[in-house]
Amino acid sequence: MISIVKDLAAEALFVSDLQPSQCPTHKAVEEAVTDMILQHGSDGCAANVAEEFGEHPDDAVRRMHWVHEELTEVLEPRRPAVIR
């Protein structure tokens, strides 16, 4: 179940307007994912990803790599700071 949610989040972020050069905050990533799911639905996000991979495969691979890096940071459990 968790991987399905991660896959949907990846597709949604992929089709968003966020760019790596913007260095988006976690909040911006979360908002973009939510907005794209509401706008396109899960099937629409997947279809847009597939279209991009078909038309611009090299660019799509680079973007998906960035998407997974962003989501790893956003979804990674936050560890409390160790005070010594």
mmCIF file of C-alpha atoms in Angstrom:
data_model
loop_
_atom_site.group_PDB
_atom_site.id
_atom_site.type_symbol
_atom_site.label_atom_id
_atom_site.label_comp_id
_atom_site.label_asym_id
_atom_site.label_seq_id
_atom_site.Cartn_x
_atom_site.Cartn_y
_atom_site.Cartn_z
ATOM 1 C CA MET A 1 0.000 0.000 0.000
ATOM 2 C CA ILE A 2 2.777 2.435 0.879
ATOM 3 C CA SER A 3 4.499 1.920 -2.468
ATOM 4 C CA ILE A 4 1.227 2.762 -4.263
ATOM 5 C CA VAL A 5 1.056 6.057 -2.382
ATOM 6 C CA LYS A 6 4.710 6.795 -3.181
ATOM 7 C CA ASP A 7 4.143 5.982 -6.853
ATOM 8 C CA LEU A 8 1.130 8.293 -7.022
ATOM 9 C CA ALA A 9 3.063 11.070 -5.271
ATOM 10 C CA ALA A 10 5.943 10.619 -7.738
ATOM 11 C CA GLU A 11 3.628 10.836 -10.736
ATOM 12 C CA ALA A 12 1.907 13.903 -9.311
ATOM 13 C CA LEU A 13 5.170 15.726 -8.572
ATOM 14 C CA PHE A 14 6.485 14.755 -12.002
ATOM 15 C CA VAL A 15 3.573 16.484 -13.767
ATOM 16 C CA SER A 16 3.703 19.563 -11.536
ATOM 17 C CA ASP A 17 5.307 22.852 -12.518
ATOM 18 C CA LEU A 18 7.958 22.612 -9.788
ATOM 19 C CA GLN A 19 11.505 22.625 -11.099
ATOM 20 C CA PRO A 20 14.735 21.428 -9.474
ATOM 21 C CA SER A 21 16.206 24.902 -9.948
ATOM 22 C CA GLN A 22 13.548 26.267 -7.578
ATOM 23 C CA CYS A 23 14.874 24.166 -4.683
ATOM 24 C CA PRO A 24 11.293 23.732 -3.432
ATOM 25 C CA THR A 25 10.528 23.423 0.247
ATOM 26 C CA HIS A 26 8.914 20.283 1.639
ATOM 27 C CA LYS A 27 5.679 22.209 1.943
ATOM 28 C CA ALA A 28 5.838 23.272 -1.723
ATOM 29 C CA VAL A 29 6.403 19.648 -2.763
ATOM 30 C CA GLU A 30 3.484 18.445 -0.647
ATOM 31 C CA GLU A 31 1.208 21.166 -2.042
ATOM 32 C CA ALA A 32 2.231 20.413 -5.628
ATOM 33 C CA VAL A 33 1.501 16.704 -5.157
ATOM 34 C CA THR A 34 -1.904 17.428 -3.655
ATOM 35 C CA ASP A 35 -2.786 19.985 -6.331
ATOM 36 C CA MET A 36 -1.856 17.669 -9.196
ATOM 37 C CA ILE A 37 -3.814 14.733 -7.756
ATOM 38 C CA LEU A 38 -6.865 16.957 -7.329
ATOM 39 C CA GLN A 39 -6.438 18.452 -10.801
ATOM 40 C CA HIS A 40 -5.603 15.329 -12.833
ATOM 41 C CA GLY A 41 -6.552 12.376 -10.648
ATOM 42 C CA SER A 42 -4.324 9.323 -10.376
ATOM 43 C CA ASP A 43 -4.995 8.134 -13.918
ATOM 44 C CA GLY A 44 -4.361 11.585 -15.375
ATOM 45 C CA CYS A 45 -1.027 11.927 -13.591
ATOM 46 C CA ALA A 46 0.066 8.505 -14.835
ATOM 47 C CA ALA A 47 -1.030 9.304 -18.389
ATOM 48 C CA ASN A 48 0.923 12.573 -18.393
ATOM 49 C CA VAL A 49 4.041 10.794 -17.119
ATOM 50 C CA ALA A 50 3.711 8.138 -19.830
ATOM 51 C CA GLU A 51 3.265 10.809 -22.496
ATOM 52 C CA GLU A 52 6.392 12.641 -21.370
ATOM 53 C CA PHE A 53 8.449 9.435 -21.335
ATOM 54 C CA GLY A 54 7.239 8.740 -24.871
ATOM 55 C CA GLU A 55 8.002 12.206 -26.210
ATOM 56 C CA HIS A 56 11.123 13.173 -24.236
ATOM 57 C CA PRO A 57 12.571 10.046 -22.603
ATOM 58 C CA ASP A 58 15.951 11.524 -21.643
ATOM 59 C CA ASP A 59 14.390 14.565 -19.974
ATOM 60 C CA ALA A 60 11.760 12.392 -18.296
ATOM 61 C CA VAL A 61 14.389 10.116 -16.765
ATOM 62 C CA ARG A 62 16.249 13.108 -15.311
ATOM 63 C CA ARG A 63 13.022 14.591 -13.955
ATOM 64 C CA MET A 64 11.889 11.321 -12.397
ATOM 65 C CA HIS A 65 15.285 10.964 -10.717
ATOM 66 C CA TRP A 66 14.835 14.441 -9.212
ATOM 67 C CA VAL A 67 11.248 13.584 -8.197
ATOM 68 C CA HIS A 68 12.407 10.506 -6.281
ATOM 69 C CA GLU A 69 15.155 12.493 -4.536
ATOM 70 C CA GLU A 70 12.638 15.137 -3.463
ATOM 71 C CA LEU A 71 10.103 12.612 -2.241
ATOM 72 C CA THR A 72 12.735 10.694 -0.297
ATOM 73 C CA GLU A 73 13.510 13.882 1.620
ATOM 74 C CA VAL A 74 9.836 14.746 2.147
ATOM 75 C CA LEU A 75 8.704 11.248 3.113
ATOM 76 C CA GLU A 76 11.772 10.329 5.166
ATOM 77 C CA PRO A 77 10.938 10.140 8.842
ATOM 78 C CA ARG A 78 12.323 13.131 10.654
ATOM 79 C CA ARG A 79 14.775 12.226 13.340
ATOM 80 C CA PRO A 80 14.971 14.433 16.393
ATOM 81 C CA ALA A 81 18.201 16.308 16.834
ATOM 82 C CA VAL A 82 20.561 14.748 19.307
ATOM 83 C CA ILE A 83 21.500 17.214 22.024
ATOM 84 C CA ARG A 84 24.788 16.560 23.732
#
